[in-house]
Amino acid sequence: MDHSESHYFVPQPSYWPIVGSFGLFCLLGGFALLLNDESLIGGYASGVGLLVFVGMLFGWFGTVVRESRGGRYNDQVDASFRWGMGWFIFSEVMFFAAFFAALFYVRNFAVPWLGGSGDKGIAHQLWPSFHAAWPLLSLPDAQHFTVAKEGMEAWGLPALNTLILLSSGAAVTWAHWGLKNDRRRQLIIGLTLTVALGVLFLFFQGHEYWDAYTLKNLRLSSGIYGSTFFMLTGFHGAHVTIGAIMLFVILMRSAMGHFTPTNHFAFEAVSWYWHFVDVVWLGLFVFVYLL
Amino acid sequence: MAEIALHGEEHGHPTGLTRWLFTTNHKDIGTLYLCFSLLMFFIGGSFALVVRAELFQPGLQFVSATTFTQMTTLHALVMIFGAIMPSFVGLANWMVPIMIGAPDMALPRLNNWSFWILPFAFVMLLSTWAMPGGPPTSGWTLYPPNSLQTGMAFPFVIFAIHLMGISSVMGAINIVTTIFNMRAPGMTWSRLPLFVWSWLITGFLLIGAMPVLAGAVTMLLTDKYFGTSFFSAAGGGDPVMFQHVFWFFGHPEVYIMILPAFGIVSQIVPTFSRKPLFGYHSMVYAICAIAFLSFVVWAHHMFTVGMPLAGELFFMYSTILIAVPTGVKVFNWIATMWRGSLTFETPMLWALAFIVLFTIGGFSGLMLGLAPVDFQYQDTYFVVAHFHYVLVTGALFAIVAAVYYWLPKWTGHMYDERLGKIHFWISAIFVNVLFFPQHFLGLAGMPRRIPDYAVQYAEWNMISSIGAFVFGFAQLLFLYNLIRAVRGRGPRATAQVWEGAHGLEWTLPSPPPYHSFTEPPKIDDAQAHS
């Protein structure tokens, strides 16, 4: 906490935040209209909102990159970014926690109770012919749901994907060593490998989803098993996508020589994010696929 | 360290509309938050007055049953996410950098974004009045299946809540980062003012709890529009599960709305007692203990929904345990005043009313926390009385106290002391006329969120409604007093403002310069421990 040599940095007024708010407002408002079958105006509004939002990300991060490369930041700003990114990842962890909690709750309480066991097994009287099982394929009342034929396998693609994502975590760390030791080739190769493994992961997950939809007839609407499976893996996949895009940006910036062995927090922030996505996947592999 | 220590180009004072739209200045953003929350306070208050007008007499007089329940829903959402939380963030924006000796917040652009998401979120939320079917009738807790029967408004409400969540989480990240990273040399953890401590812990609660709410309402959205069955037993889910996930957010949320109030009272009571705060360290430990416990008590909001007995017992004991650190805090405030040289300026009056009336809310909370007793009280006006004592005479009274306390610092002018006292006495009396009878109504069995009632509840409802209207319109005195000081009508405030005040904020002139500290101030024990 020694500021004796550093100067405070306070940025100039910026129009990017309010542009971002407007983009988010249009994006979400448009999406809400789409959900109400107002497809024309909803489509335009969400499309414009998305463009504005992406433009804001370019503009805002562009400003930060310019300021950073212009030597305007000191150790205190660097530390603020570190604290900010760390707490942001913690908030993401808590977002996933809500969905994991839903999974644990239905598996340990809701489904067994509906099946007649446990403290609130009286719920069995709702559908006396229902048998609790996991994966839950035959639903208490299948009338409004798509009945799935089978659950997901752990030891096929998901196991391979686990290996791929763990390898990508190792690759990004290897790239980081390259950056710290000023070995550019290792940095670029490591990052390219990380992005490629991330894309491969997404490809396999897409393949797995396709199988689930066509062969297994497993949908979001297949009862609580399909709901938890697709929401957990879907939000994770969305985070892998975001992480892969961020890694790609970092790869481009590395190729342009933006980073030095001592000053490269953008790289570290994205690698933290990537490791977080990795750890969430391990949780998914164990609790969604394996157990 | 001799030269000007600020790097930004904006040494000048930006003016006009763009000053407010593009600002990265913590004081401007704090002012925006406070003005926004004041507006929301009056909007949410007018919804409450519709509710109280309808309940003035039995029978349906003014609004339909649907509109009535929509009023209760939006009253709560506006007051919680629009009035109480943003006003605490506004106070943090104004005061935390000054109190820790920083030039500004750690992430000033993010700070701007946290605020400027809110007006968009509330436009989205309030626009649901114009939609076919109107806002949800489920109350702010949005329990399924009721909330899933909302019409066109449903996704707008969900996305408005997402936006408010993004705003709160970013604001909290900024405040936590500021406190960790921007303290001036010598501002050690044990010298940190209690308001800053309380906000540090609140920030942690916000970052931990708000994303869980986002997850809960996302599941509601997919249940309605994408065929998932999280909260439908027919598909193997459970509507009660929503309540678990919601209250895992909802209970820390309760402390998000009261911990900064504890911090404010811990600043004000020592100032007007002319004594240091009694038991500084125990105050900090108590805040931490309350914050920890707040994550393991959520199911006391749902004792009657059908939980295993072990769950009922665990959540009852953990709930009652919170009384211990809360009791420590109340004891310490009283011990601070013990043999102090007390004066009763307006901020002190509000803080004292907080201590007395919040404690009443705490006691009714103890009653509700006992599972077997709660079976009688749940879903009655007793619950309404309880949480309004905690949130109105608790959180809101502390906010008003803080505004009177720091307004001379912000504006450079004193408010009208006599008018402030009149505002206080009318508010303090009629808030009790408003809410205390609701205890009796609840104990007699009057259900909440119902627009009509049996005639035996008529007298206390009428008295409660009279209290509501007088309390509500008395706040116009507050508005007038604020505008008066902002427009510079009162006498000029000194830097010290209050004779017994300690802390860095009182070392700066009133109003403080645009950038509070361009060089880190040196802090010694004399300035610490306000």
Coordinates of N, CA and C in Angstrom, one line a residue, chain B residues 76-168:
Chain B
A76 N -42.6 -2.8 -3.5 CA -41.4 -3.5 -2.9 C -40.2 -3.4 -3.8
L77 N -40.5 -3.8 -5.1 CA -39.3 -3.8 -6.0 C -38.7 -2.4 -6.1
V78 N -39.6 -1.3 -6.2 CA -39.0 0.0 -6.4 C -38.3 0.4 -5.1
M79 N -38.9 0.2 -3.9 CA -38.3 0.6 -2.7 C -37.0 -0.1 -2.4
I80 N -36.9 -1.4 -2.7 CA -35.7 -2.2 -2.4 C -34.6 -1.9 -3.4
F81 N -34.9 -2.1 -4.7 CA -33.9 -2.0 -5.7 C -33.7 -0.5 -6.2
G82 N -34.7 0.3 -6.0 CA -34.7 1.7 -6.5 C -34.4 2.7 -5.5
A83 N -34.8 2.5 -4.2 CA -34.7 3.6 -3.2 C -33.6 3.2 -2.2
I84 N -33.8 2.1 -1.5 CA -32.9 1.8 -0.3 C -31.5 1.5 -0.9
M85 N -31.3 0.5 -1.8 CA -30.0 0.1 -2.2 C -29.3 1.2 -2.9
P86 N -29.8 1.9 -3.9 CA -29.1 2.9 -4.6 C -28.7 4.1 -3.6
S87 N -29.6 4.4 -2.6 CA -29.2 5.5 -1.7 C -27.9 5.1 -0.9
F88 N -27.9 3.8 -0.5 CA -26.7 3.4 0.2 C -25.4 3.4 -0.7
V89 N -25.6 3.0 -2.0 CA -24.5 3.1 -2.9 C -24.1 4.5 -3.1
G90 N -25.1 5.4 -3.2 CA -24.8 6.8 -3.4 C -24.0 7.4 -2.2
L91 N -24.4 7.0 -1.0 CA -23.7 7.5 0.2 C -22.2 6.9 0.2
A92 N -22.1 5.6 -0.2 CA -20.8 5.1 -0.3 C -19.9 5.8 -1.3
N93 N -20.5 6.1 -2.5 CA -19.8 6.8 -3.5 C -19.3 8.2 -3.0
W94 N -20.2 8.9 -2.3 CA -19.8 10.2 -1.8 C -18.7 10.1 -0.7
M95 N -18.9 9.2 0.2 CA -18.2 9.2 1.5 C -17.0 8.3 1.5
V96 N -17.1 7.1 0.9 CA -16.0 6.1 1.1 C -14.6 6.7 0.6
P97 N -14.5 7.2 -0.6 CA -13.2 7.7 -1.0 C -12.7 8.8 -0.1
I98 N -13.6 9.7 0.4 CA -13.2 10.8 1.3 C -12.7 10.2 2.6
M99 N -13.5 9.2 3.1 CA -13.2 8.7 4.5 C -11.9 7.9 4.5
I100 N -11.5 7.3 3.4 CA -10.3 6.5 3.4 C -9.1 7.3 2.8
G101 N -9.3 8.6 2.4 CA -8.3 9.4 1.9 C -7.9 9.1 0.4
A102 N -8.8 8.8 -0.4 CA -8.5 8.5 -1.8 C -9.0 9.6 -2.7
P103 N -8.4 9.7 -4.0 CA -8.9 10.7 -4.9 C -10.2 10.5 -5.5
D104 N -10.6 9.2 -5.6 CA -11.8 8.8 -6.3 C -12.0 7.3 -6.0
M105 N -13.1 6.7 -6.7 CA -13.3 5.3 -6.6 C -12.2 4.6 -7.4
A106 N -12.0 3.3 -7.2 CA -10.9 2.6 -7.8 C -11.2 2.5 -9.3
L107 N -12.4 2.3 -9.7 CA -12.8 2.1 -11.1 C -13.8 3.1 -11.6
P108 N -13.4 4.3 -11.8 CA -14.4 5.4 -12.0 C -15.4 5.2 -13.2
R109 N -14.9 4.6 -14.3 CA -15.8 4.4 -15.4 C -16.8 3.4 -15.1
L110 N -16.4 2.3 -14.5 CA -17.3 1.2 -14.1 C -18.4 1.8 -13.1
N111 N -17.9 2.8 -12.3 CA -18.8 3.5 -11.4 C -19.9 4.2 -12.1
N112 N -19.6 4.9 -13.2 CA -20.6 5.5 -14.0 C -21.6 4.5 -14.6
W113 N -21.0 3.4 -15.0 CA -21.9 2.4 -15.6 C -22.9 1.8 -14.6
S114 N -22.4 1.5 -13.4 CA -23.2 1.0 -12.3 C -24.4 1.9 -12.2
F115 N -24.2 3.2 -12.1 CA -25.4 4.0 -12.0 C -26.2 4.1 -13.2
W116 N -25.6 4.3 -14.4 CA -26.5 4.6 -15.5 C -27.2 3.4 -16.1
I117 N -27.0 2.2 -15.5 CA -27.9 1.1 -15.9 C -29.2 1.2 -15.2
L118 N -29.2 1.8 -14.0 CA -30.4 1.9 -13.1 C -31.6 2.6 -13.8
P119 N -31.4 3.8 -14.3 CA -32.6 4.4 -14.9 C -33.2 3.6 -16.0
F120 N -32.3 2.9 -16.8 CA -32.9 2.1 -17.9 C -33.7 0.9 -17.3
A121 N -33.1 0.3 -16.2 CA -33.8 -0.8 -15.6 C -35.2 -0.4 -15.0
F122 N -35.2 0.8 -14.5 CA -36.5 1.2 -13.9 C -37.5 1.7 -14.9
V123 N -37.0 2.2 -16.0 CA -37.9 2.5 -17.1 C -38.6 1.2 -17.6
M124 N -37.7 0.2 -17.7 CA -38.3 -1.1 -18.1 C -39.3 -1.7 -17.1
L125 N -38.9 -1.6 -15.8 CA -39.8 -2.1 -14.8 C -41.1 -1.3 -14.7
L126 N -41.1 0.0 -14.7 CA -42.3 0.8 -14.6 C -43.1 0.8 -15.8
S127 N -42.5 0.5 -17.0 CA -43.3 0.5 -18.2 C -44.3 -0.7 -18.2
T128 N -44.1 -1.7 -17.3 CA -45.0 -2.8 -17.3 C -46.4 -2.4 -16.9
W129 N -46.6 -1.2 -16.3 CA -47.9 -0.7 -16.0 C -48.7 -0.5 -17.3
A130 N -48.0 -0.2 -18.4 CA -48.7 0.1 -19.6 C -49.0 -1.1 -20.4
M131 N -48.5 -2.3 -20.0 CA -48.6 -3.5 -20.8 C -49.9 -4.3 -20.5
P132 N -50.4 -5.0 -21.5 CA -51.6 -5.8 -21.2 C -51.4 -6.8 -20.1
G133 N -52.3 -6.7 -19.1 CA -52.1 -7.6 -17.9 C -51.4 -6.9 -16.8
G134 N -50.5 -6.0 -17.1 CA -49.8 -5.3 -16.1 C -48.7 -6.0 -15.4
P135 N -48.2 -5.4 -14.3 CA -47.0 -6.1 -13.6 C -47.5 -7.3 -12.9
P136 N -46.5 -8.1 -12.3 CA -46.9 -9.4 -11.6 C -47.7 -9.1 -10.4
T137 N -48.5 -10.0 -10.0 CA -49.4 -9.9 -8.8 C -48.8 -10.7 -7.7
S138 N -47.6 -11.3 -7.9 CA -47.0 -12.3 -7.0 C -46.3 -11.7 -5.8
G139 N -46.2 -10.3 -5.8 CA -45.3 -9.8 -4.8 C -43.9 -9.8 -5.3
W140 N -43.0 -9.0 -4.6 CA -41.6 -8.9 -5.1 C -40.9 -10.2 -5.1
T141 N -41.3 -11.2 -4.3 CA -40.6 -12.5 -4.3 C -40.8 -13.4 -5.5
L142 N -41.8 -13.0 -6.3 CA -42.0 -13.7 -7.6 C -42.2 -15.2 -7.5
Y143 N -42.9 -15.7 -6.4 CA -43.0 -17.1 -6.3 C -43.8 -17.7 -7.5
P144 N -43.3 -18.8 -8.1 CA -44.1 -19.5 -9.0 C -45.1 -20.4 -8.2
P145 N -46.2 -20.8 -8.8 CA -46.6 -20.6 -10.1 C -47.3 -19.2 -10.4
N146 N -47.6 -18.4 -9.3 CA -48.3 -17.2 -9.5 C -47.6 -16.3 -10.5
S147 N -46.3 -16.1 -10.3 CA -45.5 -15.1 -11.1 C -45.5 -15.6 -12.6
L148 N -45.6 -16.9 -12.8 CA -45.5 -17.4 -14.2 C -46.8 -17.1 -14.9
Q149 N -47.9 -16.7 -14.2 CA -49.1 -16.3 -14.8 C -49.2 -14.8 -15.3
T150 N -48.0 -14.1 -15.0 CA -48.0 -12.7 -15.5 C -48.1 -12.7 -17.0
G151 N -48.6 -11.6 -17.5 CA -48.8 -11.5 -19.0 C -47.5 -11.0 -19.7
M152 N -47.7 -10.1 -20.6 CA -46.6 -9.6 -21.4 C -45.5 -9.0 -20.6
A153 N -45.8 -8.5 -19.4 CA -44.8 -7.8 -18.5 C -43.7 -8.8 -18.1
F154 N -43.9 -10.1 -18.1 CA -43.1 -11.0 -17.3 C -41.6 -10.8 -17.7
P155 N -41.2 -11.0 -19.0 CA -39.8 -10.9 -19.3 C -39.2 -9.5 -19.1
F156 N -40.0 -8.5 -19.2 CA -39.5 -7.1 -18.8 C -39.1 -7.0 -17.4
V157 N -40.0 -7.6 -16.5 CA -39.7 -7.6 -15.1 C -38.4 -8.4 -14.8
I158 N -38.3 -9.6 -15.4 CA -37.1 -10.4 -15.2 C -35.8 -9.7 -15.7
F159 N -35.9 -9.1 -16.9 CA -34.7 -8.4 -17.4 C -34.4 -7.1 -16.6
A160 N -35.4 -6.5 -16.1 CA -35.2 -5.3 -15.2 C -34.4 -5.7 -14.0
I161 N -34.8 -6.9 -13.4 CA -34.1 -7.4 -12.3 C -32.7 -7.8 -12.6
H162 N -32.5 -8.4 -13.8 CA -31.1 -8.7 -14.3 C -30.3 -7.4 -14.3
L163 N -30.8 -6.3 -14.9 CA -30.1 -5.1 -15.0 C -29.8 -4.5 -13.6
M164 N -30.7 -4.5 -12.7 CA -30.5 -4.0 -11.3 C -29.4 -4.9 -10.7
G165 N -29.4 -6.2 -11.0 CA -28.3 -7.0 -10.4 C -27.0 -6.7 -10.9
I166 N -26.9 -6.5 -12.3 CA -25.6 -6.1 -12.9 C -25.1 -4.8 -12.2
S167 N -26.0 -3.9 -12.1 CA -25.7 -2.6 -11.5 C -25.1 -2.8 -10.1
S168 N -25.9 -3.5 -9.3 CA -25.4 -3.7 -7.9 C -24.1 -4.4 -7.8

